[in-house]
């Protein structure tokens, strides 16, 4: 990914998101990967295989060169994780890095200056790393802020995770997350906006195909028409990239599939009456199309919990009291929907919607726990946050599985997450490119 060469006193670094291969000057060289040998007591490969005992992972310049049972030779630099479970660093597949996740209403937060949003994004980056998350797939941030944060991390100015970025994402005039600056209408504007995002370095095109939680939008109705969705998705596909649609109502799921989306966020079956009614025909279409789905269960659960707390404290508004009346049934329906999609063979990936409303960055393993509640085994849930997640980000050949040739982004935890997903909360060590970034042993 990094193609840097010395050039006088400075280094020239080609930013990987730059599809035209233009070179941008970076004043600081990115950190180099480490050469190290890791002894794993329990080894989980991130490909969904059964765990193995006493495995040695050798890393050269940040890349895994071997995975086997050979004991380290004398002279090797060894990190002893023989008391721990070792697995790939996790992917949080749906975040909004510039948002705080502390309950502040979205429209109020977006009145803050960009500098504060950027600092919040960096705080969220560090919180993610400390929770074992080494890749964040950002599904919408303000303007170009996330591209600049990624530049700073890649050039070694600040530490942070690997990012998969969509930029400001695309929404209709007056649509969900419009404060990010991505309002567009009609196929021509969609085409141009998508091209601009790809020029800036977007890894995928994210489209709000329905309304959402932004005041004045309609999560129960589609936003873009199919020809608009198709125009933006086509631009991504033309250069080998992918597109994802935020879909909170059944009609928007159908639109996204008709337009050729690669990925669906939320995949909720809201009706025009704001009830949730699972539709098996549409679910089967989702399964047959092979698209990835991020159910984002954690953010729904967090929102419900926060509202229940406000009702209990007597501070809830009339709208919030109505919301809570249906909350338990709504979350149960979302769990059932997720369970059914899993049974139908839909490739689910783990993303919490961190940043949005009450969902934090430091407790991402809860999303995996919800996926287990929806019927996945703990190993399935880990696969949804590692190997499969990497595939959905088009990074499957780079990272996400612990095998030769992959970057050494690694997490070690106490206990056995392959049988008890809660073990993921006991983070012992996090490595990026073989370098230790968190050590709590
Ligand atoms: Zn979101």
Short mmCIF file of C-alpha atoms in Angstrom, two decimals, residues 90-369:
data_model
loop_
_atom_site.label_atom_id
_atom_site.label_comp_id
_atom_site.label_asym_id
_atom_site.label_seq_id
_atom_site.Cartn_x
_atom_site.Cartn_y
_atom_site.Cartn_z
CA UNK A 90 -11.03 -6.32 14.21
CA UNK A 91 -12.82 -4.30 11.52
CA UNK A 92 -15.63 -2.00 12.66
CA UNK A 93 -17.51 -1.92 9.37
CA UNK A 94 -19.79 1.05 10.02
CA UNK A 95 -18.65 4.16 11.86
CA UNK A 96 -19.00 7.92 11.67
CA UNK A 97 -15.63 9.05 12.96
CA UNK A 98 -16.34 12.79 13.25
CA UNK A 99 -19.29 12.18 15.62
CA UNK A 100 -18.98 11.76 19.42
CA UNK A 101 -21.34 8.84 20.18
CA UNK A 102 -22.27 10.51 23.50
CA UNK A 103 -25.94 11.23 22.78
CA UNK A 104 -25.44 14.76 21.43
CA UNK A 105 -28.07 15.35 18.72
CA UNK A 106 -26.45 15.16 15.27
CA UNK A 107 -27.57 18.61 14.07
CA UNK A 108 -26.17 20.26 17.24
CA UNK A 109 -22.81 18.49 16.96
CA UNK A 110 -22.45 19.53 13.33
CA UNK A 111 -22.50 23.22 14.33
CA UNK A 112 -19.02 22.78 15.84
CA UNK A 113 -15.93 23.92 13.93
CA UNK A 114 -14.21 21.39 11.67
CA UNK A 115 -11.08 21.45 13.86
CA UNK A 116 -13.05 20.00 16.78
CA UNK A 117 -14.64 17.34 14.57
CA UNK A 118 -11.19 16.28 13.41
CA UNK A 119 -9.91 16.04 16.98
CA UNK A 120 -12.99 14.00 17.94
CA UNK A 121 -12.24 11.68 15.00
CA UNK A 122 -8.71 11.17 16.26
CA UNK A 123 -9.93 10.45 19.80
CA UNK A 124 -12.31 7.87 18.28
CA UNK A 125 -9.42 6.37 16.31
CA UNK A 126 -7.41 5.81 19.50
CA UNK A 127 -10.43 4.45 21.40
CA UNK A 128 -10.94 1.94 18.56
CA UNK A 129 -7.31 0.78 18.61
CA UNK A 130 -7.51 0.25 22.38
CA UNK A 131 -10.63 -1.89 21.85
CA UNK A 132 -8.76 -4.11 19.38
CA UNK A 133 -10.16 -2.47 16.23
CA UNK A 134 -7.39 -1.94 13.67
CA UNK A 135 -9.59 -1.04 10.67
CA UNK A 136 -12.46 1.45 10.58
CA UNK A 137 -14.83 1.61 7.62
CA UNK A 138 -16.20 5.14 7.78
CA UNK A 139 -19.70 5.41 6.32
CA UNK A 140 -19.89 9.21 6.25
CA UNK A 141 -17.94 12.16 7.62
CA UNK A 142 -17.99 15.90 7.06
CA UNK A 143 -16.44 17.22 3.85
CA UNK A 144 -12.85 16.06 3.38
CA UNK A 145 -11.96 15.75 7.07
CA UNK A 146 -11.51 11.98 7.08
CA UNK A 147 -9.19 12.07 4.07
CA UNK A 148 -6.98 14.52 5.98
CA UNK A 149 -7.02 12.36 9.13
CA UNK A 150 -6.01 9.34 7.08
CA UNK A 151 -3.19 11.36 5.47
CA UNK A 152 -1.93 12.27 8.95
CA UNK A 153 -1.96 8.64 10.09
CA UNK A 154 -0.37 7.31 6.91
CA UNK A 155 2.41 9.88 7.07
CA UNK A 156 3.18 9.00 10.71
CA UNK A 157 2.12 12.33 12.26
CA UNK A 158 -0.34 10.58 14.60
CA UNK A 159 -1.14 6.94 15.39
CA UNK A 160 -4.45 5.48 14.23
CA UNK A 161 -6.16 2.54 12.57
CA UNK A 162 -6.38 1.63 8.91
CA UNK A 163 -9.29 3.49 7.29
CA UNK A 164 -11.72 2.54 4.54
CA UNK A 165 -13.38 5.82 3.58
CA UNK A 166 -16.49 7.05 1.79
CA UNK A 167 -15.93 10.78 2.36
CA UNK A 168 -19.06 12.86 2.92
CA UNK A 169 -21.38 10.22 1.37
CA UNK A 170 -24.27 11.06 -0.96
CA UNK A 171 -27.74 12.15 0.17
CA UNK A 172 -30.75 13.85 -1.43
CA UNK A 173 -31.42 17.53 -0.81
CA UNK A 174 -32.76 17.60 2.73
CA UNK A 175 -31.70 13.97 3.24
CA UNK A 176 -30.15 11.97 6.09
CA UNK A 177 -26.71 13.24 7.20
CA UNK A 178 -26.97 16.25 4.88
CA UNK A 179 -24.78 18.24 7.31
CA UNK A 180 -21.80 16.24 6.01
CA UNK A 181 -22.10 18.25 2.78
CA UNK A 182 -23.09 15.55 0.30
CA UNK A 183 -26.49 16.74 -1.02
CA UNK A 184 -27.01 15.77 -4.67
CA UNK A 185 -30.01 15.24 -6.94
CA UNK A 186 -30.49 13.55 -10.29
CA UNK A 187 -28.26 11.06 -12.13
CA UNK A 188 -25.93 13.74 -13.56
CA UNK A 189 -25.14 15.23 -10.15
CA UNK A 190 -24.73 11.74 -8.71
CA UNK A 191 -22.23 10.86 -11.42
CA UNK A 192 -20.20 14.01 -10.84
CA UNK A 193 -20.32 13.75 -7.04
CA UNK A 194 -19.21 10.11 -7.14
CA UNK A 195 -16.33 10.95 -9.49
CA UNK A 196 -15.26 13.77 -7.17
CA UNK A 197 -15.27 11.48 -4.13
CA UNK A 198 -13.27 8.83 -5.97
CA UNK A 199 -10.78 11.52 -7.06
CA UNK A 200 -10.39 12.59 -3.44
CA UNK A 201 -9.57 9.03 -2.38
CA UNK A 202 -12.87 7.38 -1.46
CA UNK A 203 -12.50 3.59 -1.18
CA UNK A 204 -16.23 3.07 -1.72
CA UNK A 205 -19.29 5.13 -2.55
CA UNK A 206 -21.81 5.37 0.29
CA UNK A 207 -25.35 6.45 -0.56
CA UNK A 208 -28.24 7.24 1.79
CA UNK A 209 -30.95 5.36 -0.12
CA UNK A 210 -33.56 6.17 2.53
CA UNK A 211 -33.98 8.77 5.24
CA UNK A 212 -32.63 8.11 8.71
CA UNK A 213 -32.27 9.57 12.17
CA UNK A 214 -31.53 13.13 10.97
CA UNK A 215 -34.35 15.50 11.91
CA UNK A 216 -36.71 16.15 9.00
CA UNK A 217 -35.87 12.97 7.07
CA UNK A 218 -38.01 9.91 6.48
CA UNK A 219 -36.41 6.56 7.36
CA UNK A 220 -39.67 4.83 6.41
CA UNK A 221 -39.42 5.99 2.76
CA UNK A 222 -36.85 5.73 -0.04
CA UNK A 223 -34.76 8.85 -0.77
CA UNK A 224 -33.00 8.45 -4.15
CA UNK A 225 -34.69 6.92 -7.18
CA UNK A 226 -33.15 3.87 -8.84
CA UNK A 227 -31.65 5.82 -11.77
CA UNK A 228 -29.85 8.12 -9.32
CA UNK A 229 -28.47 5.21 -7.29
CA UNK A 230 -27.42 3.43 -10.46
CA UNK A 231 -25.46 6.44 -11.76
CA UNK A 232 -23.28 6.67 -8.64
CA UNK A 233 -22.84 2.90 -8.25
CA UNK A 234 -21.78 2.64 -11.90
CA UNK A 235 -18.98 5.18 -11.32
CA UNK A 236 -17.58 3.03 -8.50
CA UNK A 237 -17.85 -0.17 -10.53
CA UNK A 238 -16.15 1.37 -13.56
CA UNK A 239 -12.87 1.61 -11.66
CA UNK A 240 -13.23 -1.64 -9.72
CA UNK A 241 -14.58 -0.15 -6.51
CA UNK A 242 -17.79 -0.87 -4.63
CA UNK A 243 -20.85 0.99 -3.40
CA UNK A 244 -23.05 0.65 -0.36
CA UNK A 245 -26.57 1.86 0.34
CA UNK A 246 -28.03 2.86 3.71
CA UNK A 247 -31.49 1.24 3.68
CA UNK A 248 -33.88 1.52 6.61
CA UNK A 249 -37.09 0.69 4.74
CA UNK A 250 -38.05 -2.26 2.59
CA UNK A 251 -38.65 -0.13 -0.51
CA UNK A 252 -35.11 1.31 -0.33
CA UNK A 253 -33.64 -2.21 -0.13
CA UNK A 254 -35.45 -3.10 -3.36
CA UNK A 255 -34.20 0.12 -5.02
CA UNK A 256 -30.60 -0.56 -3.92
CA UNK A 257 -30.71 -4.11 -5.30
CA UNK A 258 -32.25 -2.90 -8.57
CA UNK A 259 -29.43 -0.36 -8.89
CA UNK A 260 -26.71 -2.99 -8.38
CA UNK A 261 -25.41 -2.14 -4.91
CA UNK A 262 -22.63 -4.30 -3.43
CA UNK A 263 -23.48 -3.74 0.21
CA UNK A 264 -26.48 -2.73 2.35
CA UNK A 265 -26.21 -0.88 5.67
CA UNK A 266 -28.86 -1.52 8.37
CA UNK A 267 -31.20 -3.51 6.09
CA UNK A 268 -34.25 -2.68 8.20
CA UNK A 269 -37.77 -3.37 7.01
CA UNK A 270 -39.51 -0.20 8.18
CA UNK A 271 -42.94 0.40 6.68
CA UNK A 272 -44.59 3.71 5.85
CA UNK A 273 -46.44 3.38 9.17
CA UNK A 274 -43.06 3.22 11.03
CA UNK A 275 -43.59 -0.41 12.04
CA UNK A 276 -41.01 -3.07 11.18
CA UNK A 277 -42.36 -5.90 9.05
CA UNK A 278 -39.90 -8.52 7.89
CA UNK A 279 -40.45 -9.40 4.23
CA UNK A 280 -39.18 -12.86 3.30
CA UNK A 281 -39.33 -12.25 -0.46
CA UNK A 282 -37.08 -9.20 -0.16
CA UNK A 283 -34.76 -11.03 2.26
CA UNK A 284 -34.40 -13.84 -0.28
CA UNK A 285 -33.58 -11.28 -2.98
CA UNK A 286 -30.86 -9.88 -0.70
CA UNK A 287 -29.49 -13.40 -0.23
CA UNK A 288 -29.64 -14.28 -3.94
CA UNK A 289 -27.83 -11.06 -4.89
CA UNK A 290 -24.83 -11.93 -2.70
CA UNK A 291 -24.54 -8.40 -1.27
CA UNK A 292 -22.90 -7.84 2.11
CA UNK A 293 -25.12 -6.57 4.93
CA UNK A 294 -24.10 -4.62 8.05
CA UNK A 295 -27.03 -4.98 10.49
CA UNK A 296 -25.69 -2.30 12.97
CA UNK A 297 -27.50 -3.88 15.92
CA UNK A 298 -25.49 -2.05 18.58
CA UNK A 299 -26.64 1.43 17.64
CA UNK A 300 -30.30 0.38 17.66
CA UNK A 301 -29.83 -1.22 21.08
CA UNK A 302 -27.93 1.80 22.45
CA UNK A 303 -30.61 4.22 21.26
CA UNK A 304 -33.36 2.13 22.86
CA UNK A 305 -31.43 1.90 26.14
CA UNK A 306 -30.81 5.65 26.26
CA UNK A 307 -34.48 6.42 25.66
CA UNK A 308 -35.60 3.91 28.31
CA UNK A 309 -33.23 5.65 30.76
CA UNK A 310 -34.79 9.03 29.94
CA UNK A 311 -38.31 7.64 30.45
CA UNK A 312 -37.25 6.10 33.78
CA UNK A 313 -35.72 9.43 34.84
CA UNK A 314 -38.89 11.32 33.86
CA UNK A 315 -37.00 13.50 31.34
CA UNK A 316 -38.32 11.96 28.10
CA UNK A 317 -40.37 13.96 25.59
CA UNK A 318 -43.75 12.68 24.37
CA UNK A 319 -42.07 11.44 21.15
CA UNK A 320 -39.43 9.60 23.15
CA UNK A 321 -42.08 7.93 25.33
CA UNK A 322 -43.84 6.68 22.18
CA UNK A 323 -40.49 5.50 20.79
CA UNK A 324 -39.80 3.50 23.95
CA UNK A 325 -43.22 1.86 23.90
CA UNK A 326 -42.20 0.05 20.72
CA UNK A 327 -38.48 -0.24 21.39
CA UNK A 328 -38.27 -3.77 22.77
CA UNK A 329 -40.45 -5.24 20.03
CA UNK A 330 -38.54 -3.28 17.37
CA UNK A 331 -35.14 -4.56 18.51
CA UNK A 332 -36.46 -8.12 18.78
CA UNK A 333 -37.68 -7.82 15.18
CA UNK A 334 -34.28 -6.53 14.04
CA UNK A 335 -32.57 -9.48 15.77
CA UNK A 336 -35.01 -11.86 14.07
CA UNK A 337 -34.41 -10.19 10.70
CA UNK A 338 -30.64 -10.52 11.18
CA UNK A 339 -31.07 -14.13 12.21
CA UNK A 340 -33.14 -14.87 9.11
CA UNK A 341 -30.64 -13.13 6.80
CA UNK A 342 -27.87 -15.24 8.37
CA UNK A 343 -29.90 -18.43 7.85
CA UNK A 344 -30.46 -17.48 4.20
CA UNK A 345 -26.69 -17.24 3.74
CA UNK A 346 -26.36 -13.43 3.49
CA UNK A 347 -22.73 -12.48 4.22
CA UNK A 348 -23.15 -10.36 7.35
CA UNK A 349 -20.37 -8.07 8.55
CA UNK A 350 -19.95 -6.43 11.96
CA UNK A 351 -20.38 -2.66 12.20
CA UNK A 352 -21.72 -0.76 15.18
CA UNK A 353 -22.57 2.68 13.70
CA UNK A 354 -20.19 4.13 16.31
CA UNK A 355 -20.40 7.91 16.57
CA UNK A 356 -24.10 7.97 15.82
CA UNK A 357 -26.18 9.15 18.81
CA UNK A 358 -25.31 6.94 21.83
CA UNK A 359 -22.89 4.44 20.25
CA UNK A 360 -19.27 4.68 21.39
CA UNK A 361 -16.04 3.52 19.78
CA UNK A 362 -14.53 1.78 22.82
CA UNK A 363 -16.93 -1.16 23.17
CA UNK A 364 -17.22 -2.53 19.62
CA UNK A 365 -17.19 -6.18 20.73
CA UNK A 366 -20.80 -5.64 21.81
CA UNK A 367 -21.81 -5.65 18.14
CA UNK A 368 -20.33 -9.14 17.87
CA UNK A 369 -22.24 -10.17 21.00
#
